[in-house]
Coordinates of C-alpha atoms in Angstrom, one line a residue:
M1081 CA -61.2 -29.3 44.3
A1082 CA -58.8 -30.3 46.9
I1083 CA -58.0 -31.7 50.3
A1084 CA -57.0 -29.5 53.1
M1085 CA -56.6 -29.5 56.8
N1086 CA -59.2 -30.3 59.4
R1087 CA -56.8 -29.7 62.2
I1088 CA -56.5 -25.9 62.3
V1089 CA -58.6 -24.8 65.3
V1090 CA -58.5 -21.3 66.8
S1091 CA -60.6 -20.7 69.8
P1092 CA -63.4 -18.2 68.9
S1093 CA -62.8 -16.4 72.2
S1094 CA -59.3 -15.4 70.9
Y1095 CA -60.7 -13.5 67.9
A1096 CA -60.6 -9.7 68.1
Y1097 CA -63.0 -9.5 65.1
R1098 CA -66.7 -10.0 65.9
P1099 CA -68.7 -8.2 63.3
H1100 CA -72.4 -7.5 63.6
Q1101 CA -74.1 -10.2 61.6
P1102 CA -77.3 -9.7 59.6
R1103 CA -80.3 -11.8 60.4
R1104 CA -79.8 -15.2 58.8
S1105 CA -82.1 -18.2 58.2
R1106 CA -80.8 -21.3 60.0
S1107 CA -81.5 -25.0 59.6
Y1108 CA -80.9 -27.3 62.5
I1109 CA -79.9 -31.0 62.0
A1110 CA -79.6 -33.4 64.9
S1111 CA -76.3 -35.1 64.6
S1112 CA -73.0 -35.1 62.6
I1113 CA -72.5 -38.9 62.6
R1114 CA -75.2 -41.4 62.0
S1115 CA -75.3 -44.7 63.7
A1116 CA -75.3 -47.8 61.7
T1117 CA -78.9 -48.4 62.6
T1118 CA -81.3 -47.9 59.7
E1119 CA -84.8 -46.6 60.5
V1120 CA -87.6 -48.6 59.0
T1121 CA -91.1 -47.2 58.1
N1122 CA -93.9 -49.3 56.6
G1123 CA -91.4 -52.1 56.0
R1124 CA -89.1 -49.9 54.0
K1125 CA -85.6 -48.9 55.0
L1126 CA -85.0 -45.2 54.8
Y1127 CA -81.9 -43.8 53.2
I1128 CA -80.1 -41.5 55.7
P1129 CA -76.8 -39.9 54.9
P1130 CA -74.0 -41.2 57.3
R1131 CA -72.8 -37.6 57.9
E1132 CA -74.9 -34.7 58.8
V1133 CA -74.3 -31.0 59.7
H1134 CA -75.5 -29.4 62.9
V1135 CA -76.4 -25.9 61.8
Q1136 CA -76.6 -24.5 58.3
V1137 CA -77.0 -20.7 57.7
K1138 CA -78.8 -19.7 54.6
H1139 CA -79.1 -16.5 52.4
S1140 CA -76.8 -14.2 54.5
M1141 CA -76.1 -11.7 51.7
P1142 CA -78.4 -8.6 51.8
P1143 CA -80.8 -8.8 48.9
Q1144 CA -79.7 -5.4 47.6
K1145 CA -76.3 -6.8 46.8
L1146 CA -77.8 -9.1 44.1
E1147 CA -77.5 -6.2 41.7
I1148 CA -73.7 -6.2 42.0
F1149 CA -73.5 -9.7 40.5
K1150 CA -76.0 -8.8 37.8
S1151 CA -73.9 -5.7 36.9
L1152 CA -70.8 -7.9 36.7
E1153 CA -72.2 -10.2 34.0
G1154 CA -70.5 -8.2 31.2
W1155 CA -67.2 -8.4 33.1
A1156 CA -67.6 -12.1 33.7
D1157 CA -68.3 -12.7 30.0
E1158 CA -65.2 -10.8 28.9
T1159 CA -62.8 -11.8 31.7
L1160 CA -63.9 -14.9 33.6
L1161 CA -64.8 -17.1 30.6
T1162 CA -61.3 -16.5 29.1
Y1163 CA -59.9 -18.9 31.7
L1164 CA -61.8 -21.8 30.2
K1165 CA -60.1 -24.0 27.5
P1166 CA -62.0 -25.1 24.3
V1167 CA -62.9 -28.8 24.5
E1168 CA -61.0 -29.5 21.3
K1169 CA -57.8 -28.1 22.8
S1170 CA -58.2 -29.8 26.2
W1171 CA -56.4 -32.9 27.4
Q1172 CA -58.5 -36.0 28.1
P1173 CA -57.9 -38.9 30.5
T1174 CA -57.1 -41.4 27.7
D1175 CA -54.1 -39.2 26.7
F1176 CA -52.3 -40.5 29.8
L1177 CA -53.6 -44.1 30.0
P1178 CA -52.8 -47.4 28.3
E1179 CA -54.5 -47.5 24.9
A1180 CA -57.3 -50.1 25.2
E1181 CA -57.6 -50.4 21.4
S1182 CA -53.9 -51.1 21.0
E1183 CA -52.4 -54.6 20.6
G1184 CA -49.8 -53.5 23.2
F1185 CA -52.5 -52.6 25.8
Y1186 CA -51.7 -55.5 28.2
E1187 CA -48.0 -54.7 28.0
Q1188 CA -48.7 -51.1 28.8
V1189 CA -50.8 -52.1 31.8
K1190 CA -48.0 -54.4 33.0
E1191 CA -45.6 -51.5 32.8
L1192 CA -47.9 -49.3 34.7
R1193 CA -48.3 -51.9 37.5
E1194 CA -44.5 -52.4 37.6
R1195 CA -44.0 -48.7 38.2
C1196 CA -46.7 -48.7 40.9
K1197 CA -45.0 -51.5 42.8
E1198 CA -42.4 -48.9 44.0
L1199 CA -44.9 -46.6 45.5
P1200 CA -45.5 -46.9 49.3
D1201 CA -48.9 -47.5 50.9
E1202 CA -49.0 -44.0 52.4
Y1203 CA -48.6 -42.4 49.0
F1204 CA -51.6 -44.4 47.7
V1205 CA -53.7 -43.3 50.7
V1206 CA -53.0 -39.6 49.8
L1207 CA -53.6 -40.2 46.1
V1208 CA -56.8 -42.1 46.7
G1209 CA -58.0 -39.3 49.1
D1210 CA -57.3 -36.7 46.4
M1211 CA -59.1 -38.8 43.8
I1212 CA -62.2 -39.3 46.0
T1213 CA -62.3 -35.6 46.6
E1214 CA -62.2 -35.0 42.9
E1215 CA -64.9 -37.6 42.2
A1216 CA -67.4 -35.8 44.5
L1217 CA -67.7 -33.1 41.8
P1218 CA -71.5 -33.3 41.7
T1219 CA -71.5 -31.8 45.2
Y1220 CA -69.3 -28.9 44.2
Q1221 CA -71.5 -28.0 41.2
T1222 CA -74.4 -28.2 43.5
M1223 CA -72.7 -25.9 46.0
L1224 CA -72.0 -23.2 43.3
N1225 CA -75.6 -23.4 42.3
T1226 CA -76.7 -22.5 45.8
L1227 CA -75.1 -19.1 45.5
D1228 CA -77.6 -16.2 45.2
G1229 CA -77.2 -14.1 42.1
V1230 CA -74.9 -16.4 40.2
R1231 CA -76.6 -19.8 40.2
D1232 CA -77.7 -21.6 37.1
E1233 CA -81.4 -21.1 37.3
T1234 CA -82.5 -23.5 34.6
G1235 CA -79.7 -26.0 34.1
A1236 CA -78.7 -24.5 30.8
S1237 CA -78.8 -20.8 31.6
P1238 CA -76.8 -18.6 29.2
T1239 CA -75.6 -16.1 31.9
P1240 CA -71.8 -16.1 32.1
W1241 CA -71.9 -17.2 35.8
A1242 CA -73.9 -20.3 34.8
V1243 CA -71.7 -20.9 31.7
W1244 CA -68.7 -20.8 33.9
T1245 CA -70.1 -23.2 36.5
R1246 CA -71.0 -25.8 33.9
A1247 CA -67.7 -25.5 31.9
W1248 CA -65.6 -25.5 35.1
T1249 CA -67.4 -28.6 36.2
A1250 CA -66.7 -30.2 32.8
E1251 CA -63.0 -29.4 33.1
E1252 CA -62.8 -30.7 36.7
N1253 CA -64.6 -33.9 35.7
R1254 CA -61.5 -35.2 33.9
H1255 CA -59.4 -35.1 37.1
G1256 CA -61.3 -37.7 39.0
D1257 CA -61.8 -39.8 35.8
L1258 CA -58.1 -40.0 35.2
L1259 CA -57.0 -40.7 38.7
N1260 CA -59.7 -43.3 39.2
K1261 CA -58.7 -45.2 36.1
Y1262 CA -55.0 -45.0 36.9
L1263 CA -55.6 -46.4 40.4
Y1264 CA -57.8 -49.1 39.1
L1265 CA -55.1 -50.3 36.7
S1266 CA -52.4 -50.1 39.4
G1267 CA -53.9 -53.1 41.3
R1268 CA -52.6 -51.6 44.5
V1269 CA -55.9 -50.4 46.0
D1270 CA -59.3 -51.8 46.9
M1271 CA -61.5 -50.1 44.3
R1272 CA -64.8 -51.4 45.9
Q1273 CA -64.0 -49.7 49.2
I1274 CA -63.0 -46.5 47.3
E1275 CA -66.2 -46.6 45.3
K1276 CA -68.2 -47.0 48.5
T1277 CA -66.4 -44.0 49.9
I1278 CA -67.2 -41.9 46.9
Q1279 CA -70.9 -42.8 47.1
Y1280 CA -71.0 -42.1 50.8
L1281 CA -69.3 -38.7 50.3
I1282 CA -71.6 -37.5 47.4
G1283 CA -74.6 -38.7 49.4
S1284 CA -73.5 -36.7 52.5
G1285 CA -72.7 -33.5 50.5
M1286 CA -70.5 -30.8 52.1
D1287 CA -70.9 -27.8 54.4
P1288 CA -68.5 -25.0 53.3
K1289 CA -70.4 -22.5 55.4
T1290 CA -70.9 -20.2 52.4
E1291 CA -74.5 -19.4 53.3
N1292 CA -75.8 -19.0 49.7
N1293 CA -73.6 -15.9 49.7
P1294 CA -71.4 -15.5 46.5
Y1295 CA -69.0 -13.3 48.4
L1296 CA -68.3 -16.2 50.8
G1297 CA -68.6 -18.8 47.9
F1298 CA -65.9 -17.2 45.7
I1299 CA -63.6 -16.6 48.7
Y1300 CA -64.0 -20.3 49.5
T1301 CA -63.3 -21.5 45.9
S1302 CA -60.3 -19.2 45.6
F1303 CA -58.8 -20.8 48.7
Q1304 CA -59.8 -24.3 47.6
E1305 CA -58.4 -24.1 44.1
R1306 CA -55.1 -22.9 45.5
A1307 CA -55.1 -25.8 48.0
T1308 CA -55.8 -28.3 45.2
F1309 CA -53.0 -26.8 43.1
I1310 CA -50.5 -27.3 46.0
S1311 CA -51.8 -30.8 46.8
H1312 CA -51.6 -32.2 43.2
G1313 CA -48.3 -30.4 42.7
N1314 CA -46.8 -32.2 45.7
T1315 CA -48.2 -35.6 44.7
A1316 CA -46.5 -35.0 41.3
R1317 CA -43.2 -34.3 43.0
H1318 CA -43.5 -37.4 45.1
A1319 CA -44.3 -39.6 42.1
K1320 CA -41.3 -38.2 40.3
D1321 CA -39.0 -38.9 43.3
L1322 CA -40.4 -42.4 43.5
G1323 CA -39.8 -43.1 39.9
D1324 CA -43.3 -43.0 38.4
L1325 CA -42.8 -40.3 35.8
K1326 CA -46.2 -40.9 34.1
L1327 CA -48.0 -40.5 37.4
A1328 CA -46.0 -37.3 38.0
Q1329 CA -47.1 -36.0 34.6
I1330 CA -50.7 -36.8 35.4
C1331 CA -50.7 -35.1 38.8
G1332 CA -48.8 -32.1 37.3
T1333 CA -51.3 -31.7 34.5
I1334 CA -54.2 -31.7 37.0
A1335 CA -52.3 -29.2 39.2
A1336 CA -52.0 -26.9 36.1
D1337 CA -55.7 -26.9 35.6
E1338 CA -56.3 -26.1 39.3
K1339 CA -53.9 -23.1 39.0
R1340 CA -55.8 -21.7 36.1
H1341 CA -59.1 -22.1 38.0
E1342 CA -57.5 -20.5 41.1
T1343 CA -56.6 -17.5 38.9
A1344 CA -60.2 -17.2 37.7
Y1345 CA -61.8 -17.3 41.2
T1346 CA -59.3 -14.9 42.7
K1347 CA -60.1 -12.5 39.8
I1348 CA -63.7 -12.6 40.9
V1349 CA -62.8 -11.7 44.5
E1350 CA -60.4 -9.1 43.3
K1351 CA -63.3 -7.5 41.4
L1352 CA -65.5 -7.6 44.5
F1353 CA -62.8 -5.8 46.5
E1354 CA -62.7 -3.2 43.8
I1355 CA -66.5 -2.6 43.9
D1356 CA -67.3 -3.4 47.6
A1357 CA -64.1 -3.5 49.7
D1358 CA -66.0 -3.4 53.0
G1359 CA -68.4 -6.2 52.2
T1360 CA -65.6 -8.3 50.8
I1361 CA -63.2 -8.0 53.7
L1362 CA -66.0 -8.7 56.1
G1363 CA -66.7 -11.9 54.0
L1364 CA -63.1 -12.9 54.0
A1365 CA -62.8 -12.5 57.8
D1366 CA -66.0 -14.4 58.3
M1367 CA -64.8 -17.3 56.3
M1368 CA -61.5 -17.4 58.1
K1369 CA -63.1 -17.1 61.5
K1370 CA -65.3 -20.1 60.7
K1371 CA -62.3 -21.9 59.2
I1372 CA -62.2 -23.2 55.6
S1373 CA -63.9 -26.5 55.8
M1374 CA -62.7 -29.0 53.1
P1375 CA -64.7 -30.5 50.3
A1376 CA -64.3 -34.1 51.6
H1377 CA -64.7 -33.3 55.3
L1378 CA -67.7 -35.7 55.5
M1379 CA -65.7 -38.6 54.0
Y1380 CA -66.7 -42.0 55.2
D1381 CA -66.0 -45.6 54.0
G1382 CA -68.5 -47.5 56.2
Q1383 CA -65.8 -48.3 58.7
D1384 CA -63.6 -45.4 59.9
D1385 CA -65.6 -42.6 61.6
N1386 CA -62.5 -40.4 61.4
L1387 CA -61.4 -41.2 57.9
F1388 CA -60.9 -37.6 56.7
G1389 CA -58.8 -36.9 59.8
H1390 CA -56.6 -39.9 59.3
F1391 CA -56.2 -39.1 55.6
S1392 CA -55.3 -35.5 56.4
T1393 CA -52.7 -36.6 58.9
I1394 CA -51.0 -38.8 56.3
A1395 CA -51.1 -35.8 53.8
Q1396 CA -49.5 -33.6 56.5
R1397 CA -46.8 -36.1 57.3
L1398 CA -45.9 -36.6 53.6
G1399 CA -45.9 -32.9 53.0
V1400 CA -48.6 -33.2 50.4
Y1401 CA -50.9 -30.7 52.1
T1402 CA -50.0 -29.2 55.5
A1403 CA -51.1 -26.7 58.1
K1404 CA -48.3 -24.5 56.9
D1405 CA -49.8 -24.6 53.4
Y1406 CA -53.1 -23.4 54.9
A1407 CA -51.4 -20.4 56.4
D1408 CA -49.4 -19.8 53.3
I1409 CA -52.6 -19.8 51.1
L1410 CA -54.2 -17.2 53.3
E1411 CA -51.0 -15.1 53.2
F1412 CA -50.9 -15.5 49.4
L1413 CA -54.5 -14.3 49.1
V1414 CA -54.0 -11.4 51.4
E1415 CA -51.1 -10.2 49.2
R1416 CA -53.0 -11.1 46.0
W1417 CA -56.0 -9.0 47.0
N1418 CA -53.9 -6.2 48.5
V1419 CA -55.8 -6.6 51.8
E1420 CA -53.2 -4.8 53.9
T1421 CA -53.6 -1.6 51.8
L1422 CA -57.4 -1.4 51.6
S1423 CA -58.7 2.0 52.4
G1424 CA -62.1 3.6 53.0
L1425 CA -63.3 0.8 55.3
S1426 CA -65.8 1.0 58.0
S1427 CA -64.7 0.5 61.6
E1428 CA -65.8 -3.2 61.4
G1429 CA -64.0 -3.4 58.0
H1430 CA -60.8 -2.2 59.7
K1431 CA -61.2 -4.8 62.5
A1432 CA -61.7 -7.5 59.8
Q1433 CA -58.6 -6.3 57.9
D1434 CA -56.4 -6.4 61.0
F1435 CA -57.8 -9.9 61.9
V1436 CA -57.1 -11.4 58.5
C1437 CA -53.7 -9.9 58.1
G1438 CA -52.5 -11.2 61.5
L1439 CA -54.0 -14.6 61.1
P1440 CA -51.3 -16.5 59.2
A1441 CA -48.7 -15.9 61.9
R1442 CA -51.2 -17.0 64.6
I1443 CA -52.0 -20.2 62.6
R1444 CA -48.3 -21.1 62.3
K1445 CA -47.8 -20.7 66.1
I1446 CA -50.8 -22.9 66.8
E1447 CA -49.6 -25.5 64.4
E1448 CA -46.1 -25.6 66.0
R1449 CA -47.8 -26.6 69.3
A1450 CA -50.2 -29.0 67.5
Q1451 CA -47.4 -30.9 65.8
G1452 CA -45.8 -31.8 69.1
R1453 CA -49.1 -33.2 70.4
A1454 CA -49.7 -35.1 67.1
K1455 CA -46.4 -36.9 67.4
E1456 CA -47.3 -38.1 70.9
A1457 CA -50.7 -39.3 69.8
A1458 CA -49.6 -41.1 66.7
K1459 CA -50.9 -44.7 66.2
N1460 CA -51.3 -47.3 63.5
V1461 CA -54.5 -46.9 61.6
P1462 CA -56.0 -49.4 59.1
F1463 CA -57.1 -48.0 55.7
S1464 CA -59.8 -49.9 53.8
W1465 CA -58.6 -48.3 50.6
I1466 CA -55.4 -50.4 50.8
F1467 CA -57.1 -53.7 51.9
G1468 CA -56.9 -52.8 55.6
R1469 CA -53.2 -52.4 55.8
E1470 CA -52.1 -50.1 58.7
I1471 CA -50.2 -46.8 58.4
R1472 CA -48.8 -44.6 61.2
A1473 CA -51.2 -41.7 61.6

């Protein structure tokens, strides 16, 4: 998974698209940021996530559409699972790291640390943020298993949807492992603060606003995998420019995985457009209206209440992941799914189609104005991940 922007905001009043929504189950939670105060009951301290979500909508897909995903199991078996690689042919983190069993291990670590000396603090902030996002993988598997009709009902279900989720998770698991070990060996970051951030993030979960709805869930993952591909690709480019060719290879290898996963998820949505164009375009418009929330949007390190916002700002400034990328991804998906040429839509479907096709240009205009305001508001921000050193954000 990936980082992406938390800065794209479009006023709901400006949307032309307002579809009728089916009755949805909602859960209400009191606050989004917990105070440092810990409640005590019967002498015991309660564990309370530091980040919480105000409103959560559940099970928005009409029950009759469950049959669509049941009918697609044969297709998923023949098509979706081909985008997984056999374990024996897959790369592993140790392929890119100093060989602990080698007599030259200490020399290899020394060489790694020498290369890392040339990397600036702001690059490490982005790389750490990417790694933390990858390390919250348990949350993402949990999210996929909330989706009606495709969840792994037993933990070892043989359905192709469940097989995909487990194998996708297994492939993704290598990404955080590799980046975590590399950063640890670099000596440039505060690993304890990073580890605390990971624990906080997994404990808080995420709110992608997918509503247990596989239409929304697979649109979300299509967007996210493309965002991850772009982000890791750009960290690879920066590492190469800064002289760390091994790190460039690492980030590039992860980016290649994300591209393959992106292709798989976009194939699912492509199939949904083929079977149910109206329901799928309504889902796409709904997700874009709500804005794609990012996997690590509840990030917290115990100190910075706006940690994800500060991290995203650095990523934007370095060109690792930007608001332009957000608009470009939507434009890419609109073209990939032939959204502009969809036919046979309902009146609401046509409104959703017009909304989605016109949104990238609107996002870019909003971002142009936001960039000017961001420059005026820039300030130095300390990052615990780099021992409290300050970076302009």
